Short mmCIF file of C-alpha atoms and ligand atoms in Angstrom, two decimals:
data_model
loop_
_atom_site.label_atom_id
_atom_site.label_comp_id
_atom_site.label_asym_id
_atom_site.label_seq_id
_atom_site.Cartn_x
_atom_site.Cartn_y
_atom_site.Cartn_z
CA MET A 1 15.99 57.93 -16.59
CA TYR A 2 16.39 56.19 -13.25
CA LEU A 3 16.54 58.10 -10.04
CA ASN A 4 18.53 55.55 -8.08
CA ASP A 5 21.58 55.52 -10.27
CA THR A 6 24.48 57.90 -9.94
CA ILE A 7 25.13 60.46 -12.67
CA VAL A 8 28.28 62.32 -13.66
CA ALA A 9 29.02 65.24 -15.98
CA PRO A 10 31.33 68.21 -16.38
CA ALA A 11 29.60 71.24 -14.87
CA THR A 12 31.83 73.72 -16.70
CA PRO A 13 31.98 74.35 -20.47
CA VAL A 14 34.16 72.34 -22.81
CA GLY A 15 37.48 74.02 -23.52
CA ALA A 16 40.49 75.24 -21.63
CA GLY A 17 40.04 77.16 -18.38
CA ALA A 18 41.66 77.58 -14.99
CA VAL A 19 39.34 75.07 -13.36
CA ALA A 20 36.84 72.49 -14.56
CA ILE A 21 34.25 70.97 -12.26
CA VAL A 22 33.15 67.36 -12.59
CA ARG A 23 29.91 66.76 -10.73
CA MET A 24 28.41 63.51 -9.48
CA SER A 25 25.02 62.94 -7.90
CA GLY A 26 23.35 59.83 -6.58
CA PRO A 27 23.66 57.14 -3.94
CA ARG A 28 27.14 56.01 -5.03
CA ALA A 29 28.68 59.46 -5.52
CA PHE A 30 30.88 59.23 -2.39
CA GLU A 31 31.87 55.63 -3.05
CA ILE A 32 33.00 56.53 -6.58
CA LEU A 33 34.85 59.57 -5.29
CA ALA A 34 36.73 57.38 -2.79
CA LYS A 35 37.75 55.02 -5.61
CA ILE A 36 39.17 57.61 -7.97
CA TRP A 37 40.39 60.41 -5.68
CA HIS A 38 42.78 60.19 -2.73
CA PRO A 39 43.56 63.05 -0.34
CA ILE A 40 47.26 63.93 -0.19
CA ARG A 41 47.06 64.26 3.61
CA PRO A 42 44.86 61.29 4.50
CA ARG A 43 45.42 61.61 8.24
CA ALA A 44 44.57 65.31 8.55
CA GLY A 45 41.48 64.65 10.62
CA ALA A 46 38.10 63.38 9.49
CA ARG A 47 36.95 64.80 6.18
CA GLU A 48 33.98 67.05 6.71
CA PRO A 49 31.12 67.62 4.29
CA ARG A 50 31.10 70.82 2.23
CA LYS A 51 34.84 71.42 2.74
CA LEU A 52 37.41 71.30 -0.02
CA TYR A 53 40.35 68.88 0.24
CA LEU A 54 43.33 68.55 -2.07
CA GLY A 55 44.07 65.13 -3.52
CA ASP A 56 45.09 63.06 -6.52
CA VAL A 57 42.82 61.58 -9.12
CA ILE A 58 44.20 58.10 -9.79
CA ASP A 59 42.99 55.46 -12.22
CA PRO A 60 42.17 52.49 -9.93
CA ALA A 61 42.81 50.02 -12.75
CA THR A 62 46.36 51.14 -13.56
CA GLY A 63 47.41 53.34 -10.66
CA ALA A 64 48.14 56.13 -13.18
CA LEU A 65 47.93 59.71 -11.92
CA ILE A 66 45.29 61.65 -13.89
CA ASP A 67 45.22 65.04 -12.15
CA ARG A 68 45.63 66.82 -8.84
CA ALA A 69 42.21 68.11 -7.80
CA LEU A 70 40.12 69.57 -5.01
CA ALA A 71 37.17 67.46 -3.88
CA VAL A 72 34.06 68.31 -1.92
CA ALA A 73 31.27 66.06 -0.64
CA MET A 74 27.75 67.42 -0.10
CA PRO A 75 25.56 64.79 1.56
CA HIS A 76 21.83 64.52 0.92
CA PRO A 77 19.29 65.94 1.54
CA ALA A 78 20.77 69.46 1.80
CA SER A 79 22.54 69.35 -1.56
CA LEU A 80 21.98 70.71 -5.05
CA THR A 81 19.95 67.68 -6.14
CA GLY A 82 18.79 66.46 -2.75
CA GLU A 83 21.07 63.43 -3.27
CA ASP A 84 24.68 62.81 -2.27
CA VAL A 85 26.70 65.15 -4.47
CA ALA A 86 30.47 65.03 -4.97
CA GLU A 87 32.42 67.53 -7.03
CA LEU A 88 35.99 67.47 -8.27
CA GLN A 89 37.65 70.74 -9.17
CA CYS A 90 40.21 69.62 -11.72
CA HIS A 91 42.59 71.56 -13.90
CA GLY A 92 40.58 73.00 -16.73
CA GLY A 93 41.84 71.04 -19.70
CA PRO A 94 39.44 69.16 -21.97
CA LEU A 95 41.53 65.96 -21.84
CA VAL A 96 41.73 66.00 -18.05
CA VAL A 97 37.97 66.45 -17.79
CA ARG A 98 37.26 63.62 -20.25
CA ARG A 99 39.54 61.26 -18.33
CA VAL A 100 38.07 62.11 -14.90
CA VAL A 101 34.51 61.63 -16.19
CA ALA A 102 35.55 58.34 -17.81
CA LEU A 103 37.04 57.15 -14.48
CA ALA A 104 33.77 57.90 -12.68
CA ILE A 105 31.85 55.95 -15.29
CA ALA A 106 34.34 53.04 -15.25
CA ALA A 107 34.58 52.86 -11.44
CA GLY A 108 33.80 49.17 -11.16
CA ALA A 109 30.35 47.67 -11.53
CA ALA A 110 29.01 50.52 -9.44
CA GLY A 111 30.18 53.32 -11.75
CA ALA A 112 28.24 56.43 -12.66
CA ARG A 113 26.25 57.10 -15.80
CA MET A 114 26.71 60.18 -18.00
CA ALA A 115 24.01 62.71 -17.05
CA GLU A 116 21.39 63.82 -19.55
CA PRO A 117 21.02 67.56 -20.26
CA GLY A 118 19.46 69.27 -17.26
CA GLU A 119 19.37 66.05 -15.23
CA PHE A 120 20.93 67.56 -12.09
CA THR A 121 18.30 70.30 -12.08
CA ARG A 122 15.59 67.77 -12.90
CA ARG A 123 16.61 65.70 -9.88
CA ALA A 124 16.57 68.85 -7.75
CA PHE A 125 12.98 69.36 -8.88
CA LEU A 126 11.94 65.73 -8.39
CA ASN A 127 13.46 65.72 -4.90
CA GLY A 128 11.58 68.90 -3.97
CA ARG A 129 14.64 71.16 -3.73
CA ILE A 130 13.17 73.63 -6.23
CA ASP A 131 9.86 73.93 -8.07
CA LEU A 132 9.45 73.95 -11.82
CA ALA A 133 9.27 77.74 -12.24
CA GLU A 134 12.50 77.99 -10.24
CA ALA A 135 14.15 75.33 -12.43
CA GLU A 136 13.19 77.36 -15.50
CA ALA A 137 14.61 80.46 -13.82
CA ILE A 138 17.98 78.68 -13.60
CA ALA A 139 17.97 78.22 -17.39
CA ASP A 140 17.01 81.88 -17.77
CA ILE A 141 19.89 83.02 -15.55
CA VAL A 142 22.35 81.10 -17.71
CA ALA A 143 20.83 82.56 -20.89
CA ALA A 144 20.40 86.15 -19.61
CA ARG A 145 21.67 88.80 -22.04
CA SER A 146 20.78 91.95 -20.12
CA ASP A 147 20.67 93.26 -16.55
CA SER A 148 16.89 93.24 -16.54
CA ALA A 149 16.72 89.65 -17.84
CA LEU A 150 19.11 88.57 -15.09
CA ALA A 151 17.17 90.45 -12.40
CA GLN A 152 13.89 88.93 -13.55
CA ALA A 153 15.30 85.40 -13.61
CA LEU A 154 16.83 85.85 -10.15
CA SER A 155 13.51 87.06 -8.77
CA HIS A 156 11.82 83.97 -10.23
CA LEU A 157 14.55 81.75 -8.75
CA SER A 158 14.01 83.26 -5.35
CA GLY A 159 10.36 82.23 -5.58
CA ALA A 160 8.57 85.53 -6.36
CA LEU A 161 6.62 84.04 -9.25
CA SER A 162 6.02 80.73 -7.48
CA GLU A 163 4.60 82.53 -4.44
CA ARG A 164 2.30 84.64 -6.60
CA VAL A 165 1.03 81.54 -8.39
CA ALA A 166 0.66 79.58 -5.13
CA HIS A 167 -1.35 82.47 -3.69
CA LEU A 168 -3.72 82.46 -6.67
CA ARG A 169 -4.03 78.68 -6.48
CA ALA A 170 -4.84 78.79 -2.77
CA GLN A 171 -7.69 81.20 -3.53
CA VAL A 172 -9.02 78.87 -6.23
CA ILE A 173 -8.94 75.97 -3.78
CA ALA A 174 -10.79 78.08 -1.19
CA ILE A 175 -13.63 78.50 -3.70
CA ARG A 176 -13.67 74.76 -4.18
CA ALA A 177 -14.03 74.39 -0.38
CA HIS A 178 -16.97 76.78 -0.48
CA LEU A 179 -18.62 74.59 -3.12
CA GLU A 180 -17.95 71.45 -1.03
CA VAL A 181 -20.37 72.74 1.55
CA GLU A 182 -23.02 73.02 -1.13
CA ILE A 183 -22.21 69.53 -2.45
CA ASP A 184 -22.76 68.11 1.06
CA PHE A 185 -26.25 69.60 1.19
CA SER A 186 -27.04 68.96 -2.46
CA ASP A 187 -30.54 67.60 -1.92
CA GLU A 188 -31.62 71.13 -1.11
CA ASP A 189 -32.18 73.83 -3.74
CA ILE A 190 -29.19 75.82 -4.93
CA ALA A 191 -28.99 78.93 -2.76
CA MET A 192 -28.55 81.80 -5.20
CA PRO A 193 -27.31 84.47 -2.75
CA SER A 194 -24.45 82.18 -1.84
CA ARG A 195 -23.86 81.45 -5.53
CA ARG A 196 -23.57 85.14 -6.29
CA THR A 197 -20.86 85.38 -3.64
CA VAL A 198 -19.01 82.49 -5.28
CA ALA A 199 -19.31 84.13 -8.69
CA ALA A 200 -18.02 87.44 -7.31
CA ASP A 201 -15.03 85.66 -5.72
CA ILE A 202 -14.28 83.97 -9.02
CA GLU A 203 -14.59 87.29 -10.84
CA ARG A 204 -11.94 88.84 -8.60
CA LEU A 205 -9.66 85.90 -9.25
CA ILE A 206 -10.17 86.21 -12.99
CA ALA A 207 -8.91 89.80 -12.79
CA ASP A 208 -5.81 88.74 -10.83
CA VAL A 209 -5.00 85.81 -13.10
CA ALA A 210 -5.54 88.02 -16.18
CA LEU A 211 -3.09 90.57 -14.81
CA LEU A 212 -0.38 87.94 -14.45
CA HIS A 213 -1.26 86.48 -17.86
CA ASP A 214 -0.93 89.89 -19.53
CA SER A 215 2.43 90.55 -17.86
CA PHE A 216 3.88 88.19 -20.51
CA ALA A 217 4.18 91.10 -22.96
CA ARG A 218 6.65 92.81 -20.61
CA GLY A 219 8.28 89.67 -19.22
CA ARG A 220 9.11 88.32 -22.66
CA LEU A 221 10.70 91.61 -23.76
CA ILE A 222 12.80 91.53 -20.59
CA ARG A 223 13.82 87.89 -20.96
CA ASP A 224 14.44 87.70 -24.72
CA GLY A 225 15.22 91.33 -25.46
CA VAL A 226 13.40 93.77 -27.72
CA ARG A 227 13.60 92.58 -31.32
CA ALA A 228 14.32 95.53 -33.60
CA THR A 229 14.38 95.14 -37.38
CA ILE A 230 16.17 97.69 -39.52
CA VAL A 231 14.31 98.30 -42.78
CA GLY A 232 14.74 100.72 -45.68
CA LYS A 233 15.45 100.84 -49.40
CA PRO A 234 18.77 99.49 -50.69
CA ASN A 235 21.76 101.73 -49.90
CA ALA A 236 19.86 103.85 -47.35
CA GLY A 237 22.52 102.90 -44.78
CA LYS A 238 20.87 100.07 -42.80
CA SER A 239 24.04 98.02 -42.43
CA SER A 240 25.98 101.16 -41.54
CA ILE A 241 23.46 101.83 -38.77
CA LEU A 242 23.80 98.26 -37.45
CA ASN A 243 27.58 98.67 -37.40
CA LEU A 244 27.26 102.09 -35.75
CA MET A 245 25.10 100.61 -32.98
CA LEU A 246 27.36 97.60 -32.47
CA GLY A 247 30.56 99.60 -32.72
CA THR A 248 32.02 96.97 -35.08
CA ASP A 249 32.00 96.15 -38.78
CA ARG A 250 29.49 93.35 -38.32
CA ALA A 251 27.65 93.77 -41.63
CA ILE A 252 29.23 94.34 -45.03
CA VAL A 253 28.76 97.90 -46.21
CA THR A 254 29.24 98.77 -49.89
CA ALA A 255 28.00 101.33 -52.37
CA VAL A 256 26.44 98.47 -54.37
CA PRO A 257 22.69 98.33 -53.72
CA GLY A 258 21.49 94.90 -52.58
CA THR A 259 24.65 93.93 -50.67
CA THR A 260 22.88 92.59 -47.58
CA ARG A 261 20.81 89.54 -48.47
CA ASP A 262 20.33 87.44 -45.38
CA VAL A 263 19.10 88.79 -42.08
CA ILE A 264 22.06 89.59 -39.81
CA GLU A 265 21.31 89.51 -36.10
CA ASP A 266 23.25 90.79 -33.11
CA SER A 267 22.34 92.20 -29.75
CA ILE A 268 23.40 95.14 -27.62
CA GLN A 269 22.48 96.15 -24.12
CA LEU A 270 20.49 99.37 -24.03
CA GLY A 271 20.08 100.60 -20.48
CA PRO A 272 18.87 97.54 -18.57
CA TYR A 273 17.39 95.86 -21.66
CA ALA A 274 18.75 93.84 -24.54
CA LEU A 275 18.03 95.10 -28.04
CA VAL A 276 18.27 92.36 -30.66
CA LEU A 277 19.04 94.13 -33.93
CA SER A 278 18.30 92.57 -37.31
CA ASP A 279 19.84 94.10 -40.41
CA THR A 280 17.97 93.12 -43.56
CA ALA A 281 18.01 93.20 -47.31
CA GLY A 282 16.70 96.48 -48.74
CA VAL A 283 13.04 96.68 -49.68
CA ARG A 284 12.66 96.88 -53.47
CA GLU A 285 11.42 94.95 -56.49
CA SER A 286 14.21 92.64 -57.57
CA GLY A 287 14.80 90.25 -60.45
CA ASP A 288 17.58 88.48 -58.55
CA GLU A 289 16.28 85.33 -56.86
CA VAL A 290 18.66 85.41 -53.87
CA GLU A 291 17.79 89.04 -53.25
CA ARG A 292 14.06 88.30 -53.56
CA ILE A 293 14.34 85.61 -50.86
CA GLY A 294 16.28 88.11 -48.77
CA ILE A 295 13.46 90.64 -49.14
CA GLU A 296 10.88 88.03 -48.08
CA ARG A 297 12.99 87.46 -44.98
CA THR A 298 13.04 91.21 -44.39
CA LEU A 299 9.25 91.32 -44.39
CA ARG A 300 8.99 88.31 -42.08
CA SER A 301 11.55 89.76 -39.68
CA ALA A 302 9.65 93.07 -39.66
CA ARG A 303 6.39 91.24 -38.94
CA ASP A 304 7.90 89.43 -35.93
CA ALA A 305 9.69 92.51 -34.61
CA ASP A 306 8.76 94.48 -31.51
CA PHE A 307 10.41 97.55 -32.95
CA ILE A 308 11.05 98.89 -36.45
CA ILE A 309 13.99 101.12 -37.31
CA ALA A 310 13.11 102.60 -40.71
CA VAL A 311 16.01 104.16 -42.57
CA PHE A 312 15.61 106.88 -45.21
CA ASP A 313 18.35 108.36 -47.38
CA SER A 314 18.33 112.18 -47.18
CA SER A 315 20.74 112.48 -50.11
CA ARG A 316 18.19 111.04 -52.53
CA PRO A 317 14.69 112.15 -53.45
CA PHE A 318 11.70 110.23 -52.08
CA GLU A 319 11.07 107.03 -54.10
CA ALA A 320 8.41 104.33 -54.39
CA GLU A 321 10.50 102.03 -52.13
CA ASP A 322 10.34 104.65 -49.38
CA ALA A 323 6.55 104.57 -49.60
CA ASP A 324 6.73 100.76 -49.13
CA VAL A 325 8.82 101.31 -46.00
CA ILE A 326 6.24 103.80 -44.64
CA ALA A 327 3.52 101.21 -45.29
CA LEU A 328 5.60 98.71 -43.29
CA ILE A 329 5.76 101.14 -40.35
CA HIS A 330 1.98 101.64 -40.49
CA ASP A 331 1.36 97.91 -40.58
CA HIS A 332 3.67 97.44 -37.60
CA ARG A 333 1.97 100.21 -35.61
CA THR A 334 -1.48 98.72 -36.15
CA ARG A 335 -0.10 95.78 -34.16
CA ASP A 336 0.96 98.13 -31.34
CA GLY A 337 4.65 97.97 -32.25
CA ALA A 338 6.94 100.95 -31.79
CA ALA A 339 9.04 102.49 -34.56
CA LEU A 340 11.75 105.08 -35.15
CA ALA A 341 12.50 106.71 -38.50
CA ILE A 342 16.11 107.62 -39.27
CA LEU A 343 16.91 110.23 -41.89
CA ASN A 344 20.45 109.18 -42.77
CA LYS A 345 23.39 110.72 -44.66
CA GLN A 346 23.03 114.21 -43.19
CA ASP A 347 26.61 114.94 -44.28
CA LEU A 348 25.51 114.94 -47.95
CA PRO A 349 23.45 117.63 -49.76
CA SER A 350 19.80 117.19 -48.80
CA LYS A 351 17.17 115.92 -51.25
CA LEU A 352 14.73 114.65 -48.62
CA SER A 353 13.69 116.47 -45.43
CA ALA A 354 11.97 115.43 -42.21
CA ASP A 355 9.06 117.68 -43.20
CA GLU A 356 8.61 115.83 -46.47
CA LEU A 357 8.71 112.50 -44.62
CA ARG A 358 5.93 113.81 -42.35
CA GLU A 359 3.91 114.90 -45.40
CA ARG A 360 4.41 111.44 -46.87
CA GLY A 361 2.83 109.90 -43.79
CA VAL A 362 5.59 109.17 -41.26
CA ARG A 363 3.94 109.41 -37.83
CA VAL A 364 6.82 108.21 -35.67
CA PRO A 365 9.82 110.14 -34.27
CA ILE A 366 12.40 111.08 -36.93
CA LEU A 367 16.09 111.22 -36.05
CA ALA A 368 18.52 112.87 -38.49
CA ILE A 369 22.02 111.36 -38.41
CA SER A 370 25.06 110.35 -40.38
CA ALA A 371 25.70 106.66 -39.89
CA ILE A 372 29.30 106.85 -41.08
CA HIS A 373 30.26 109.08 -38.13
CA ALA A 374 30.92 107.18 -34.90
CA GLU A 375 30.03 110.22 -32.75
CA GLN A 376 26.40 109.82 -33.93
CA ALA A 377 26.07 106.59 -31.99
CA PRO A 378 25.31 108.12 -28.53
CA PRO A 379 22.28 110.22 -29.65
CA LEU A 380 20.91 107.24 -31.58
CA ARG A 381 21.40 104.97 -28.59
CA SER A 382 19.74 107.39 -26.19
CA GLU A 383 16.74 107.91 -28.49
CA LEU A 384 16.34 104.13 -28.84
CA ALA A 385 16.87 103.60 -25.11
CA GLN A 386 13.99 105.97 -24.32
CA MET A 387 11.67 104.30 -26.81
CA VAL A 388 12.56 100.80 -25.63
CA ASP A 389 12.00 101.90 -22.06
CA ALA A 390 8.50 103.11 -22.95
CA LEU A 391 7.79 99.84 -24.76
CA VAL A 392 8.86 97.60 -21.86
CA ALA A 393 7.43 99.72 -19.07
CA VAL A 394 3.98 98.10 -19.17
CA PRO A 395 2.80 97.85 -15.57
CA ALA A 396 2.94 94.38 -14.05
CA PRO A 397 1.29 93.15 -10.82
CA GLU A 398 3.67 93.70 -7.92
CA GLY A 399 6.48 93.95 -10.43
CA ILE A 400 6.22 90.25 -11.24
CA ALA A 401 6.07 89.34 -14.91
CA ILE A 402 5.94 85.94 -16.53
CA SER A 403 8.31 85.40 -19.43
CA ARG A 404 7.64 81.90 -20.71
CA ALA A 405 5.00 80.81 -23.22
CA ARG A 406 4.39 77.74 -21.04
CA HIS A 407 3.34 79.93 -18.15
CA ARG A 408 1.14 82.09 -20.34
CA GLU A 409 -0.62 79.01 -21.73
CA ALA A 410 -1.22 77.65 -18.24
CA LEU A 411 -2.66 80.99 -17.14
CA ALA A 412 -4.87 81.13 -20.26
CA THR A 413 -6.19 77.65 -19.40
CA ALA A 414 -6.83 78.75 -15.82
CA LEU A 415 -8.66 81.86 -17.08
CA GLY A 416 -10.88 79.82 -19.40
CA ALA A 417 -11.79 77.40 -16.60
CA LEU A 418 -12.51 80.23 -14.15
CA LYS A 419 -14.79 81.95 -16.65
CA ASN A 420 -16.68 78.68 -17.16
CA ALA A 421 -16.92 78.27 -13.40
CA ARG A 422 -18.29 81.79 -12.95
CA ASP A 423 -20.92 81.27 -15.66
CA ALA A 424 -21.89 77.87 -14.22
CA ALA A 425 -22.17 79.33 -10.74
CA LEU A 426 -24.60 82.01 -11.93
CA ALA A 427 -26.61 79.55 -14.06
CA ALA A 428 -27.61 77.50 -11.01
CA ILE A 429 -25.72 74.50 -12.36
CA PRO A 430 -25.02 71.70 -9.79
CA PRO A 431 -22.04 72.45 -7.52
CA GLU A 432 -20.14 69.34 -8.65
CA ILE A 433 -19.91 70.76 -12.17
CA VAL A 434 -18.80 74.19 -11.00
CA ALA A 435 -16.21 72.41 -8.85
CA VAL A 436 -14.80 70.54 -11.86
CA GLU A 437 -14.06 73.85 -13.61
CA VAL A 438 -12.60 75.33 -10.46
CA MET A 439 -10.27 72.35 -10.05
CA ALA A 440 -9.23 72.59 -13.72
CA ALA A 441 -8.11 76.15 -12.95
CA ALA A 442 -6.22 74.98 -9.86
CA ASP A 443 -4.45 72.27 -11.89
CA ALA A 444 -3.48 74.73 -14.62
CA LEU A 445 -1.92 77.03 -12.01
CA GLY A 446 -0.24 74.04 -10.37
CA ALA A 447 1.39 73.16 -13.70
CA ILE A 448 3.43 76.37 -13.54
CA THR A 449 5.22 75.38 -10.34
CA GLY A 450 5.12 71.67 -11.19
CA ASP A 451 2.68 70.64 -8.46
CA VAL A 452 0.93 69.05 -11.39
CA SER A 453 3.27 67.84 -14.14
CA SER A 454 3.78 65.20 -16.79
CA GLU A 455 6.93 63.50 -18.10
CA ASP A 456 6.45 65.17 -21.49
CA VAL A 457 6.41 68.62 -19.97
CA LEU A 458 9.49 67.84 -17.87
CA ASP A 459 11.31 66.45 -20.90
CA ALA A 460 10.57 69.61 -22.87
CA ILE A 461 11.73 71.88 -20.06
CA PHE A 462 14.95 70.12 -19.16
CA ARG A 463 15.97 69.50 -22.78
CA GLU A 464 16.91 73.17 -23.07
CA PHE A 465 19.49 72.83 -20.29
CA CYS A 466 23.06 71.88 -21.02
CA ILE A 467 24.82 68.75 -19.79
CA GLY A 468 25.98 69.11 -16.21
CA LYS A 469 23.32 71.67 -15.25
N1 LIG B 501 28.00 109.94 -46.93
C1 LIG B 501 27.37 108.97 -46.27
N2 LIG B 501 27.38 107.72 -46.74
C2 LIG B 501 26.73 106.76 -46.04
C3 LIG B 501 26.08 107.02 -44.81
N3 LIG B 501 25.54 105.85 -44.37
C4 LIG B 501 25.86 104.92 -45.28
N4 LIG B 501 26.58 105.46 -46.30
C5 LIG B 501 27.10 104.79 -47.48
O1 LIG B 501 26.02 104.32 -48.25
C6 LIG B 501 26.35 103.08 -48.87
C7 LIG B 501 25.32 102.02 -48.47
O2 LIG B 501 25.40 101.78 -47.09
P1 LIG B 501 24.88 100.44 -46.44
O3 LIG B 501 25.01 100.60 -44.97
O4 LIG B 501 25.52 99.25 -47.06
O5 LIG B 501 23.34 100.51 -46.88
P2 LIG B 501 22.25 99.37 -46.86
O6 LIG B 501 22.15 98.85 -48.22
O7 LIG B 501 20.98 100.09 -46.45
O8 LIG B 501 22.65 98.33 -45.85
C8 LIG B 501 27.76 102.74 -48.42
O9 LIG B 501 28.65 103.15 -49.41
C9 LIG B 501 27.92 103.56 -47.16
O10 LIG B 501 29.26 103.87 -46.88
C10 LIG B 501 26.10 108.36 -44.31
O11 LIG B 501 25.56 108.70 -43.26
N5 LIG B 501 26.77 109.30 -45.09
MG1 LIG B 502 22.94 96.36 -46.03
#
């Protein structure tokens, strides 16, 4: 990747639409624009930056008209990427877009190059327009599946997380400055009262960094949604419950036990949060190999879930498979997961009651419904909404929560280094060594915003963007 070439890419998705935007960025963006696009009223005054003008896209080699399009020029440095940016708003047909992009690339020896995924955003980062946490927030906005995910990403984009991290980093660097004084007078003995002050300062920082680190539990649920796995014996009505929640016939429902074999996933918005539902193969001993693999997937999905929806069939007596499902709930709850039991098929004569389920060891809320009746969806939704709310509502410092594993790892590294620094400070170890740990913590925090970054990290981050972003 070279920063001094000019890149081009469609900024809108492939396919037909009212408008498609072709975006160029780099030193030759305006030159290329002038070659391939001509205003229809060339004498209507000087063309101003950041204003749209109507014109024709014409192939300079043949003079052929390609499209009629609006063009806008956004000069550096106050542009998306910090470079000269030109955009063409073409008609939204895939062929038109391909031809306009091809023209930009073919525009003489000084043509543009097709952008890599995320390259516009990467340039914005490299040119200091946004920091790394803000760049990641852009990807999160595009991927948001719920109101809360969108709100969290927008708050990160507006710098809430970056400011919090910068504040922590500034405090770490202040401790380093404190140690500098000691380094300058290092031929004298280490003054322990002063060291205890340093250790106490570090201790306070550890608490603040830990708070942000632990906010990942909440931030991830907000960003990715709460993963709920529906489990139960074959024919209990798991797929019917998925369909009831989704309001569509997403999963196949039959009276034949063992119909669902693979894990079927779909998401709904529940209040401000996304609930990612997984319907699974019924839990039972099976001689059928495909079904056995399906059951293994059920167990794996349940293990990874934040939430278990356990379905019991009230029209049948309690069976060994139901005991397996109860064991699954217990196992999940030992890992702090939440669960809801559903006693299904209330419309049929009852062979299994909520009381019996309690006696058999169910310690989670039990909701009695009939999954084949659409009017049962609202009570189920509201029960789940309340439980999800309780699960996500873990307090976070100043409402800010991290949502990316990369940020959590950086904070864990910073925590480790700060703990080492605190111990070294109290053990009367030379200030230079304490300072090394303190700076390791500062670097780890700096990695979140990209003050400290490597090509590998940038590659990994921007790979998840689409072309043209
Ligand atoms: N009467 C009645 N039948 C139900 C109810 N829920 C599911 N069923 C039926 O039970 C059978 C199995 O349902 P399904 O959702 O495929 O169960 P799964 O194997 O747990 O996914 C199907 O014939 C459904 O129509 C219910 O609440 N009442
Ligand atoms: Mg099923």
